Coordinates of C-alpha atoms in Angstrom, one line a residue:
Chain A
X1 CA -0.8 -30.6 -8.3
X2 CA -0.1 -29.4 -5.0
X3 CA -2.0 -26.1 -5.1
X4 CA -0.4 -23.2 -3.1
X5 CA -2.7 -20.3 -4.1
X6 CA -6.5 -21.5 -4.0
X7 CA -9.5 -19.1 -4.5
X8 CA -13.2 -20.0 -4.1
X9 CA -16.0 -18.0 -5.7
X10 CA -13.9 -14.9 -4.8
X11 CA -16.1 -11.6 -5.2
X12 CA -15.4 -8.1 -4.4
X13 CA -17.6 -5.0 -5.3
X14 CA -16.6 -1.1 -5.1
X15 CA -20.1 0.4 -4.7
X16 CA -22.1 -0.8 -7.4
X17 CA -19.0 -1.7 -9.4
X18 CA -18.4 -5.5 -9.4
X19 CA -14.6 -5.9 -9.6
X20 CA -14.4 -9.6 -9.1
X21 CA -17.5 -11.9 -9.7
X22 CA -17.1 -15.7 -8.3
X23 CA -13.5 -16.1 -9.3
X24 CA -12.1 -19.9 -8.4
X25 CA -8.8 -21.0 -9.4
X26 CA -5.8 -22.9 -8.2
X27 CA -2.2 -22.7 -8.8
X28 CA 0.7 -24.8 -8.2
X29 CA 3.8 -24.1 -6.2
X30 CA 6.7 -22.6 -8.4
X31 CA 4.3 -21.5 -11.4
X32 CA 4.5 -18.2 -13.0
X33 CA 1.1 -17.2 -13.4
X34 CA 0.1 -14.2 -16.0
X35 CA -3.1 -12.2 -14.7
X36 CA -4.2 -11.0 -18.1
X37 CA -7.2 -8.7 -18.8
X38 CA -8.2 -5.3 -20.0
X39 CA -8.2 -2.2 -17.8
X40 CA -10.5 -2.5 -15.1
X41 CA -10.6 -6.4 -15.7
X42 CA -10.4 -6.7 -11.9
X43 CA -6.6 -7.6 -11.9
X44 CA -5.0 -5.3 -9.3
X45 CA -8.3 -6.1 -7.1
X46 CA -7.4 -9.9 -7.2
X47 CA -3.9 -9.2 -6.3
X48 CA -4.9 -6.8 -3.5
X49 CA -6.7 -9.7 -2.1
X50 CA -4.0 -12.2 -2.5
X51 CA -1.7 -9.7 -0.7
X52 CA -4.3 -9.2 2.0
X53 CA -4.6 -5.5 1.5
X54 CA -8.2 -5.7 1.2
X55 CA -10.8 -8.4 2.1
X56 CA -12.9 -10.1 -0.4
X57 CA -16.8 -9.4 -0.3
X58 CA -17.4 -13.2 -0.8
X59 CA -15.7 -16.1 -1.3
X60 CA -12.5 -17.5 0.0
X61 CA -9.0 -17.6 -0.5
X62 CA -6.1 -19.5 0.9
X63 CA -2.3 -19.3 0.5
X64 CA 0.0 -22.2 1.6
X65 CA -3.0 -23.8 3.1
X66 CA -3.7 -20.6 5.3
X67 CA -7.0 -19.4 5.0
X68 CA -7.5 -15.6 4.7
X69 CA -10.5 -15.5 7.0
X70 CA -8.7 -17.6 9.6
X71 CA -5.4 -15.9 10.2
X72 CA -4.8 -12.9 7.6
X73 CA -1.6 -12.1 9.2
X74 CA -0.1 -15.5 8.6
X75 CA -1.4 -15.4 5.3
X76 CA 0.5 -11.9 4.6
X77 CA 3.4 -13.2 5.7
X78 CA 3.8 -15.9 3.0
X79 CA 3.4 -13.1 0.2
X80 CA 5.6 -10.5 -1.2
X81 CA 3.8 -7.9 -2.8
X82 CA 4.8 -5.2 -5.3
X83 CA 1.7 -2.5 -6.5
X84 CA 1.7 -1.0 -9.5
X85 CA 3.4 2.0 -7.9
X86 CA 6.2 0.8 -5.4
X87 CA 5.7 1.6 -1.9
X88 CA 8.6 3.5 -1.2
X89 CA 9.7 6.1 1.3
X90 CA 11.5 8.6 -0.7
X91 CA 13.3 10.0 2.3
X92 CA 15.4 6.9 3.0
X93 CA 18.4 5.4 1.8
X94 CA 17.6 1.9 -0.2
X95 CA 19.5 -0.3 2.4
X96 CA 17.8 1.4 5.2
X97 CA 14.3 1.1 3.5
X98 CA 15.0 -2.6 2.8
X99 CA 16.0 -3.1 6.5
X100 CA 12.8 -1.6 7.6
X101 CA 10.8 -3.5 5.3
X102 CA 12.7 -6.8 6.2
X103 CA 12.3 -6.3 9.7
X104 CA 8.4 -5.4 9.3
X105 CA 8.3 -8.8 7.9
X106 CA 9.8 -10.8 10.6
X107 CA 13.5 -11.3 9.1
X108 CA 16.1 -11.4 12.4
X109 CA 18.2 -8.4 12.6
X110 CA 21.0 -10.5 12.3
X111 CA 20.1 -11.8 9.0
X112 CA 19.1 -8.5 7.3
X113 CA 22.5 -7.6 5.9
X114 CA 23.1 -10.8 4.2
X115 CA 19.5 -10.8 2.9
X116 CA 19.6 -7.3 1.5
X117 CA 23.0 -8.2 -0.3
X118 CA 21.4 -11.0 -2.0
X119 CA 18.3 -9.5 -2.8
X120 CA 20.1 -6.4 -4.1
X121 CA 22.1 -8.5 -6.4
X122 CA 19.3 -10.4 -7.5
X123 CA 17.6 -7.3 -8.8
X124 CA 20.8 -6.1 -9.9
X125 CA 21.2 -2.8 -7.8
X126 CA 23.8 -3.9 -5.4
X127 CA 25.8 -0.7 -6.1
X128 CA 22.7 1.5 -5.3
X129 CA 22.1 0.5 -1.9
X130 CA 23.3 3.8 -0.4
X131 CA 21.1 5.9 -2.9
X132 CA 18.1 8.0 -1.3
X133 CA 15.2 6.5 -3.0
X134 CA 13.7 9.7 -4.0
X135 CA 16.8 10.1 -6.3
X136 CA 16.4 6.8 -8.2
X137 CA 15.1 6.1 -11.7
X138 CA 11.4 4.5 -11.9
X139 CA 13.2 1.5 -13.3
X140 CA 15.6 1.3 -10.1
X141 CA 12.3 2.0 -7.9
X142 CA 10.7 -0.9 -9.5
X143 CA 13.8 -3.1 -8.5
X144 CA 13.6 -1.7 -4.9
X145 CA 10.0 -2.4 -5.0
X146 CA 10.7 -6.1 -6.2
X147 CA 13.8 -6.3 -3.8
X148 CA 11.1 -5.6 -0.8
X149 CA 8.6 -8.0 -1.8
X150 CA 11.5 -10.9 -2.3
X151 CA 13.4 -10.0 1.1
X152 CA 11.5 -12.4 3.4
X153 CA 11.7 -15.1 1.0
X154 CA 7.8 -15.3 0.8
X155 CA 6.2 -18.4 -1.1
X156 CA 4.2 -16.3 -3.2
X157 CA 5.5 -13.1 -5.1
X158 CA 2.8 -10.4 -6.6
X159 CA 3.8 -8.1 -9.0
X160 CA 1.2 -5.7 -10.1
X161 CA 1.9 -4.2 -13.7
X162 CA 5.7 -4.7 -13.3
X163 CA 7.0 -3.5 -16.7
X164 CA 4.8 -0.3 -16.7
X165 CA 6.8 3.0 -16.9
X166 CA 9.8 1.1 -17.7
X167 CA 12.0 1.8 -20.9
X168 CA 12.5 -1.2 -23.3
X169 CA 15.8 -2.1 -21.8
X170 CA 14.2 -2.2 -18.3
X171 CA 11.5 -4.3 -19.8
X172 CA 13.6 -6.8 -21.0
X173 CA 15.6 -6.9 -17.7
X174 CA 12.1 -7.3 -15.9
X175 CA 11.3 -10.2 -18.1
X176 CA 14.3 -12.0 -17.0
X177 CA 13.9 -11.3 -13.5
X178 CA 10.2 -12.6 -13.3
X179 CA 11.1 -15.7 -15.0
X180 CA 14.0 -16.2 -13.0
X181 CA 11.9 -16.4 -9.9
X182 CA 9.5 -19.1 -11.0
X183 CA 10.5 -22.7 -9.8
X184 CA 11.2 -21.7 -6.4
X185 CA 8.4 -19.4 -6.0
X186 CA 5.0 -18.8 -7.2
X187 CA 4.7 -15.6 -9.2
X188 CA 1.6 -13.7 -10.2
X189 CA 2.4 -10.9 -12.5
X190 CA -0.6 -8.8 -13.8
X191 CA -0.5 -7.0 -17.2
X192 CA -2.4 -6.1 -20.1
X193 CA 0.2 -6.4 -22.4
X194 CA 0.0 -9.8 -24.2
X195 CA 3.9 -9.8 -24.9
X196 CA 4.8 -9.8 -21.4
X197 CA 2.6 -12.6 -20.4
X198 CA 3.5 -14.9 -23.6
X199 CA 7.0 -14.4 -22.6
X200 CA 7.1 -14.8 -18.9
X201 CA 4.4 -17.0 -17.6
X202 CA 3.8 -20.7 -17.4
X203 CA 0.1 -20.3 -17.1
X204 CA -2.4 -17.4 -17.7
X205 CA -5.7 -16.1 -15.9
X206 CA -8.0 -14.2 -18.2
X207 CA -10.1 -11.9 -16.5
X208 CA -12.7 -9.7 -17.9
X209 CA -15.0 -7.2 -16.1
X210 CA -14.3 -9.3 -13.0
X211 CA -15.1 -12.6 -14.3
X212 CA -12.4 -15.4 -14.9
X213 CA -12.9 -16.4 -18.5
X214 CA -10.0 -18.9 -18.5
X215 CA -7.3 -20.3 -16.7
X216 CA -4.7 -22.8 -18.1
X217 CA -1.1 -22.9 -20.0
X218 CA -0.7 -21.3 -23.2
X219 CA -1.1 -24.5 -25.3
X220 CA -4.3 -24.9 -23.1
X221 CA -5.8 -21.5 -24.0
X222 CA -5.0 -21.7 -27.6
X223 CA -7.0 -24.9 -27.7
X224 CA -10.0 -22.6 -26.5
X225 CA -10.0 -21.1 -30.0
X226 CA -13.1 -22.3 -31.8
X227 CA -11.7 -21.9 -35.0
X228 CA -8.5 -23.8 -36.5
X229 CA -6.1 -21.7 -38.5
X230 CA -4.0 -22.7 -41.2
X231 CA -1.7 -21.5 -44.0
X232 CA -1.8 -22.8 -47.2
X233 CA 0.6 -22.4 -50.2
X234 CA -0.7 -23.3 -53.7
X235 CA 0.4 -23.3 -57.4
X236 CA -2.1 -20.6 -58.9
X237 CA -3.3 -17.2 -58.1
X238 CA -4.5 -16.5 -54.6
X239 CA -7.7 -14.9 -55.7
X240 CA -8.7 -18.0 -57.8
X241 CA -7.4 -20.4 -55.2
X242 CA -9.8 -18.6 -52.5
X243 CA -13.1 -18.8 -54.7
X244 CA -12.8 -22.6 -54.6
X245 CA -12.7 -23.1 -50.8
X246 CA -15.3 -24.9 -49.3
X247 CA -18.3 -22.9 -47.9
X248 CA -17.5 -21.5 -44.1
X249 CA -14.1 -21.1 -44.6
X250 CA -12.9 -17.5 -44.0
X251 CA -9.6 -16.1 -45.7
X252 CA -7.8 -14.1 -43.1
X253 CA -5.0 -13.2 -45.3
X254 CA -3.7 -13.9 -48.9
X255 CA -0.8 -12.8 -51.3
X256 CA 0.8 -13.9 -54.2
X257 CA 4.6 -15.0 -53.5
X258 CA 5.9 -14.7 -56.9
X259 CA 6.8 -17.6 -59.3
X260 CA 3.3 -18.5 -59.7
X261 CA 2.9 -19.3 -56.0
X262 CA 0.4 -18.0 -53.9
X263 CA -0.1 -18.0 -49.8
X264 CA -3.3 -18.1 -47.9
X265 CA -4.2 -17.7 -44.3
X266 CA -7.3 -19.4 -43.6
X267 CA -9.9 -19.9 -40.4
X268 CA -11.8 -23.2 -40.7
X269 CA -14.4 -22.7 -38.4
X270 CA -15.5 -26.4 -38.4
X271 CA -14.3 -27.4 -41.7
X272 CA -11.5 -30.1 -41.8
X273 CA -8.1 -29.6 -43.3
X274 CA -8.6 -32.5 -45.6
X275 CA -11.7 -30.9 -47.0
X276 CA -9.7 -27.7 -47.6
X277 CA -6.7 -29.8 -49.4
X278 CA -9.3 -31.9 -51.4
X279 CA -11.3 -28.6 -52.8
X280 CA -8.1 -27.0 -53.7
X281 CA -6.3 -30.3 -55.5
X282 CA -9.9 -31.0 -57.1
X283 CA -10.0 -27.3 -58.6
X284 CA -6.4 -28.0 -60.1
X285 CA -4.3 -26.2 -57.5
X286 CA -1.1 -28.0 -56.4
X287 CA -0.5 -27.7 -52.8
X288 CA 3.0 -27.0 -51.8
X289 CA 2.4 -26.5 -48.2
X290 CA -0.6 -26.8 -45.6
X291 CA 0.0 -26.4 -41.9
X292 CA -1.8 -25.2 -38.8
X293 CA -1.0 -22.0 -37.6
X294 CA -0.5 -22.1 -33.7
X295 CA -3.2 -20.2 -32.2
X296 CA -1.7 -17.1 -30.8
X297 CA -2.3 -15.5 -27.4
X298 CA -3.7 -12.3 -28.8
X299 CA -6.1 -14.1 -30.8
X300 CA -7.5 -16.3 -28.2
X301 CA -7.6 -13.3 -25.7
X302 CA -9.6 -11.1 -28.2
X303 CA -11.9 -13.9 -28.6
X304 CA -12.4 -14.5 -25.0
X305 CA -13.0 -11.1 -24.0
X306 CA -15.3 -10.4 -27.0
X307 CA -17.3 -13.6 -26.0
X308 CA -16.5 -15.2 -29.4
X309 CA -14.5 -17.9 -28.1
X310 CA -17.2 -19.6 -26.1
X311 CA -14.7 -20.2 -23.4
X312 CA -16.5 -18.3 -20.5
X313 CA -17.2 -20.7 -17.7
X314 CA -14.0 -22.6 -18.3
X315 CA -13.0 -21.3 -14.8
X316 CA -10.3 -23.3 -12.9
X317 CA -7.8 -25.8 -13.8
Chain B
X1 CA 6.2 -5.1 20.3
X2 CA 9.1 -4.8 18.4
X3 CA 6.8 -4.2 15.1
X4 CA 5.5 -1.2 17.2
X5 CA 8.7 0.1 17.8
X6 CA 10.0 -0.4 14.5
X7 CA 7.2 1.6 12.9
X8 CA 7.4 4.3 15.7
X9 CA 11.0 4.5 15.3
X10 CA 10.4 5.1 11.4
X11 CA 8.0 7.5 12.0
X12 CA 10.2 9.6 14.2
X13 CA 13.1 9.5 11.8
X14 CA 10.6 10.4 8.9
X15 CA 9.7 13.6 10.9
X16 CA 13.3 14.7 11.4
X17 CA 14.4 13.6 7.9
X18 CA 12.2 16.3 5.8
X19 CA 11.7 20.2 6.1
X20 CA 8.2 19.5 7.8
X21 CA 9.4 18.5 11.1
X22 CA 12.1 20.8 11.5
X23 CA 9.6 23.6 10.6
X24 CA 7.2 22.6 13.1
X25 CA 10.0 22.3 16.1
X26 CA 11.1 25.9 14.9
X27 CA 7.8 27.2 14.9
X28 CA 7.1 25.6 18.5
X29 CA 10.3 27.1 19.7
X30 CA 9.5 30.7 18.4
X31 CA 5.9 30.6 19.8
X32 CA 7.3 29.3 23.1
X33 CA 9.9 32.0 23.4
X34 CA 7.5 34.7 22.1
X35 CA 5.0 33.8 24.8
X36 CA 7.5 33.5 27.6
X37 CA 9.1 37.0 26.5
X38 CA 5.6 38.7 26.4
X39 CA 4.4 37.0 29.6
X40 CA 7.1 36.8 32.0
X41 CA 10.4 38.8 31.0
X42 CA 10.7 42.3 32.5
X43 CA 7.7 41.1 35.2
X44 CA 8.1 40.9 38.7
X45 CA 6.1 37.9 39.1
X46 CA 7.3 35.0 41.3
X47 CA 8.8 32.1 39.7
X48 CA 6.0 29.7 40.5
X49 CA 3.5 32.1 38.3
X50 CA 6.2 32.5 35.7
X51 CA 6.3 28.7 35.5
X52 CA 2.5 28.3 35.4
X53 CA 2.5 30.9 32.7
X54 CA 4.8 29.0 30.6
X55 CA 3.2 25.8 31.1
X56 CA -0.2 27.3 30.3
X57 CA 1.3 28.7 26.7
X58 CA 3.3 25.4 26.2
X59 CA 0.1 23.3 26.7
X60 CA -1.5 25.3 23.8
X61 CA 1.5 25.1 21.5
X62 CA 1.9 21.5 22.1
X63 CA -1.6 20.9 21.2
X64 CA -1.2 22.6 17.7
X65 CA 1.7 20.8 17.1
X66 CA 0.2 17.4 17.9
X67 CA -2.5 18.6 15.1
X68 CA 0.5 19.3 12.5
X69 CA 2.3 16.6 13.1
X70 CA -0.4 13.6 13.2
X71 CA -2.1 15.3 9.9
X72 CA 0.5 13.5 7.9
X73 CA 0.4 10.3 9.5
X74 CA -2.2 8.1 7.7
X75 CA -3.3 10.7 5.2
X76 CA 0.3 11.2 3.7
X77 CA 0.8 7.4 3.5
X78 CA -2.2 7.1 1.7
X79 CA -1.6 10.0 -0.8
X80 CA 2.0 8.6 -1.4
X81 CA 0.8 5.0 -1.8
X82 CA 2.8 3.6 1.0
X83 CA 0.5 2.8 3.4
X84 CA 0.1 -0.7 1.5
X85 CA 3.4 -1.5 2.7
X86 CA 2.4 -1.8 6.2
X87 CA -1.1 -3.1 5.5
X88 CA 0.1 -6.0 3.4
X89 CA 2.9 -6.9 6.0
X90 CA 2.2 -9.3 8.9
X91 CA 1.9 -6.5 11.3
X92 CA -1.7 -6.3 13.0
X93 CA -3.9 -2.9 12.5
X94 CA -3.4 -2.2 16.1
X95 CA 0.4 -2.6 15.8
X96 CA 0.6 -0.1 12.9
X97 CA -1.8 2.3 14.6
X98 CA 0.3 1.8 17.6
X99 CA 3.4 2.5 16.2
X100 CA 2.3 5.5 14.1
X101 CA 0.9 6.9 17.4
X102 CA 4.1 6.4 19.7
X103 CA 6.0 7.6 16.6
X104 CA 4.0 11.1 16.5
X105 CA 4.0 11.3 20.3
X106 CA 7.6 10.8 20.4
X107 CA 8.0 13.9 18.1
X108 CA 5.6 15.9 19.8
X109 CA 7.5 15.4 23.0
X110 CA 10.6 16.2 21.4
X111 CA 9.1 19.6 20.8
X112 CA 8.1 19.8 24.3
X113 CA 11.5 18.8 25.5
X114 CA 13.3 21.5 23.1
X115 CA 11.4 24.3 24.8
X116 CA 12.5 23.2 28.2
X117 CA 15.4 25.6 28.3
X118 CA 12.8 28.2 29.2
X119 CA 12.0 26.4 32.7
X120 CA 15.8 26.1 33.1
X121 CA 16.1 29.9 32.7
X122 CA 13.4 30.2 35.7
X123 CA 15.4 27.7 37.7
X124 CA 18.6 29.7 37.0
X125 CA 17.5 33.2 37.6
X126 CA 14.7 32.4 40.0
X127 CA 13.5 29.8 42.6
X128 CA 12.0 27.0 40.5
X129 CA 9.7 24.6 42.2
X130 CA 10.6 21.2 40.9
X131 CA 7.2 19.6 42.1
X132 CA 5.4 22.2 40.0
X133 CA 7.6 21.8 36.9
X134 CA 7.3 18.0 37.3
X135 CA 3.3 18.1 37.7
X136 CA 3.4 20.5 34.7
X137 CA 5.3 18.5 32.3
X138 CA 3.2 15.5 33.5
X139 CA 0.3 17.1 32.4
X140 CA 1.5 18.4 29.0
X141 CA 2.5 15.0 28.1
X142 CA -0.9 13.5 29.1
X143 CA -2.4 16.3 26.9
X144 CA -0.2 15.4 24.2
X145 CA -1.1 11.7 24.1
X146 CA -4.8 12.8 24.0
X147 CA -4.5 15.2 21.2
X148 CA -2.0 13.0 19.2
X149 CA -4.6 10.1 19.5
X150 CA -7.2 12.5 18.2
X151 CA -4.9 13.5 15.2
X152 CA -4.0 9.9 14.7
X153 CA -7.7 8.9 14.3
X154 CA -8.5 11.9 11.9
X155 CA -5.5 11.0 9.7
X156 CA -6.8 7.5 9.4
X157 CA -10.3 8.8 8.6
X158 CA -9.9 11.9 6.4
X159 CA -9.2 11.5 2.6
X160 CA -6.4 13.9 2.7
X161 CA -3.8 15.8 4.9
X162 CA -5.9 19.0 4.9
X163 CA -9.0 17.4 5.8
X164 CA -7.2 15.5 8.7
X165 CA -5.6 18.7 10.2
X166 CA -9.0 20.7 10.0
X167 CA -10.9 17.6 11.7
X168 CA -8.0 17.3 14.3
X169 CA -7.9 21.1 14.9
X170 CA -11.9 20.9 15.3
X171 CA -11.8 18.0 17.9
X172 CA -9.0 19.2 19.8
X173 CA -10.5 22.8 20.1
X174 CA -13.8 21.1 21.3
X175 CA -11.8 19.1 23.9
X176 CA -10.6 22.6 25.6
X177 CA -14.2 23.9 25.1
X178 CA -16.2 21.7 26.9
X179 CA -16.3 24.1 29.9
X180 CA -18.4 26.5 27.7
X181 CA -20.9 23.7 27.0
X182 CA -20.9 22.7 30.6
X183 CA -21.7 26.4 31.5
X184 CA -25.0 26.4 29.3
X185 CA -26.1 22.9 29.9
X186 CA -28.5 21.5 32.4
X187 CA -27.4 18.9 34.9
X188 CA -26.4 16.2 34.4
X189 CA -24.9 17.2 31.0
X190 CA -22.9 19.7 32.6
X191 CA -21.0 17.8 34.8
X192 CA -20.4 15.3 31.9
X193 CA -19.0 18.0 29.8
X194 CA -16.8 19.7 32.6
X195 CA -15.3 16.1 33.3
X196 CA -14.5 16.0 29.2
X197 CA -12.6 19.4 29.5
X198 CA -9.0 18.9 28.7
X199 CA -7.8 22.1 30.1
X200 CA -10.1 23.5 33.1
X201 CA -10.5 20.0 34.4
X202 CA -7.6 18.2 33.4
X203 CA -4.4 20.2 33.0
X204 CA -5.1 23.6 35.0
X205 CA -4.4 21.9 38.5
X206 CA -1.3 20.1 36.8
X207 CA -0.1 23.6 35.9
X208 CA -0.2 24.8 39.6
X209 CA 1.7 21.6 40.6
X210 CA -1.4 19.4 41.5
X211 CA -1.5 15.7 40.2
X212 CA -5.0 14.7 39.9
X213 CA -5.7 10.9 40.0
X214 CA -8.8 11.3 37.5
X215 CA -6.7 12.9 34.7
X216 CA -4.2 9.8 35.0
X217 CA -7.3 7.8 34.2
X218 CA -9.1 10.1 31.7
X219 CA -5.9 10.8 29.3
X220 CA -5.1 7.1 28.7
X221 CA -8.9 6.5 28.3
X222 CA -9.6 8.9 25.8
X223 CA -6.1 8.2 23.8
X224 CA -7.1 4.4 23.8
X225 CA -10.6 5.3 22.5
X226 CA -9.4 7.3 19.8
X227 CA -6.9 4.5 18.8
X228 CA -9.3 1.9 18.9
X229 CA -11.3 4.2 16.7
X230 CA -8.4 4.3 14.3
X231 CA -7.9 0.5 14.2
X232 CA -11.6 0.2 13.3
X233 CA -11.1 2.4 10.5
X234 CA -8.1 0.6 9.1
X235 CA -10.1 -2.5 9.4
X236 CA -13.1 -1.0 7.9
X237 CA -11.2 0.3 4.8
X238 CA -10.1 -3.1 4.1
X239 CA -13.6 -3.9 3.3
X240 CA -14.2 -1.1 1.0

């Protein structure tokens, strides 16, 4: 893996409040990385440091091989950043605003009109370039915010809560846009909405109270769950089948499906599937179906932040 | 340098894009006109004295304009959360500060230029001494440079626009009251305070047509000092 973003024991405090505590990770070029965490987890602080807006209290950051401590300006030139609230000059027209941001980020004057046209089409607002920014809806402001982050064709794009304040249709559009940015650029998108991360990201950083609890693909995070979950369909009553399960198996959900068939969702907690099957068959229940439930992100996330997943310390790739 | 000019141009355009800039310009013209009317029209003063009085009032009005223009500079951007755009760009902190400074100074000098029709009236109706006018405007430009730098520093430091305005107003007022301090101080402090006084020591001679080399050193030095402090404030904020 060629790491384009690398942090090493990154820390940051605001007075007595620790926002980041020894966060280390690496991300490959072209990845869409979800930064997941509850409010106050340190997501925005991490993105602000990667964007070069603030400096870490300790540790190091490098983007594209450029260390923040060595050349902050060079590092900032490799990054496009959309804060949660787009930094827009309300009195400017969209075209003028993008022209200003492009020039600020070193885009040559002659290239600006073409670049503006390309990013405007990309964020689907080419018909709004002559609008005054202050007259745009929040959805369009977010689009202008993303356009300004993409204008200088950065290697890394940082999007802080890109779907906040958007309506459902705008959220779908934003999701597609974020996905489409991956491949050519490394994209970090922060959210406390699991669905956004689940649907848009290749890998996930889970932050909680400033600590990196886990980092990996969704499949890798799923494997962090300490209990396997299975679904079983049996002939017989659900309540009776539940009473015949091996010790330690937890019934998450059960119900009768009709026709003498019941379904149970079970957390195994160390028990093997074969033991469950043997116990049920031994008790006279015919098994119609038994299969593992893919550990969903929500369960893993909650296990991690509650400290139940035993995954703390799984930092880094 | 192109980044500095880019930021300066945006600042200048932003000042003229909203009501705020035009309100300041209107206020400057109104005050300059009123003072000119009160002090000179109808009097039998010689042209040089009329021009000197105009430069005196224009000096005060320009200082106030510098405070009102610069109080928005960083503080308003921080409140509107647009400062992040500059801080995360490849522009250096000194480029950001210098760009904002030149933009604000450009606007302040526009207000000075807008009121220049009053000396033109002296020229048309009286006997204007061009040397005195040139020296006077040079003095005003130097004073504007100092006051704008003070305002930029206060705007970079203060938590909001109002606090920035109050702080800048205080520091600018202090600049013209150093002669009071020099009057009640013992040597050598008295001469130090006197040397720092913006009006008596550094503007009054220009008002009467004399260009002093010490002021040509003083104004850029003080401006540089406050701009340097502004850069340090921006850098310090990145560590917070």
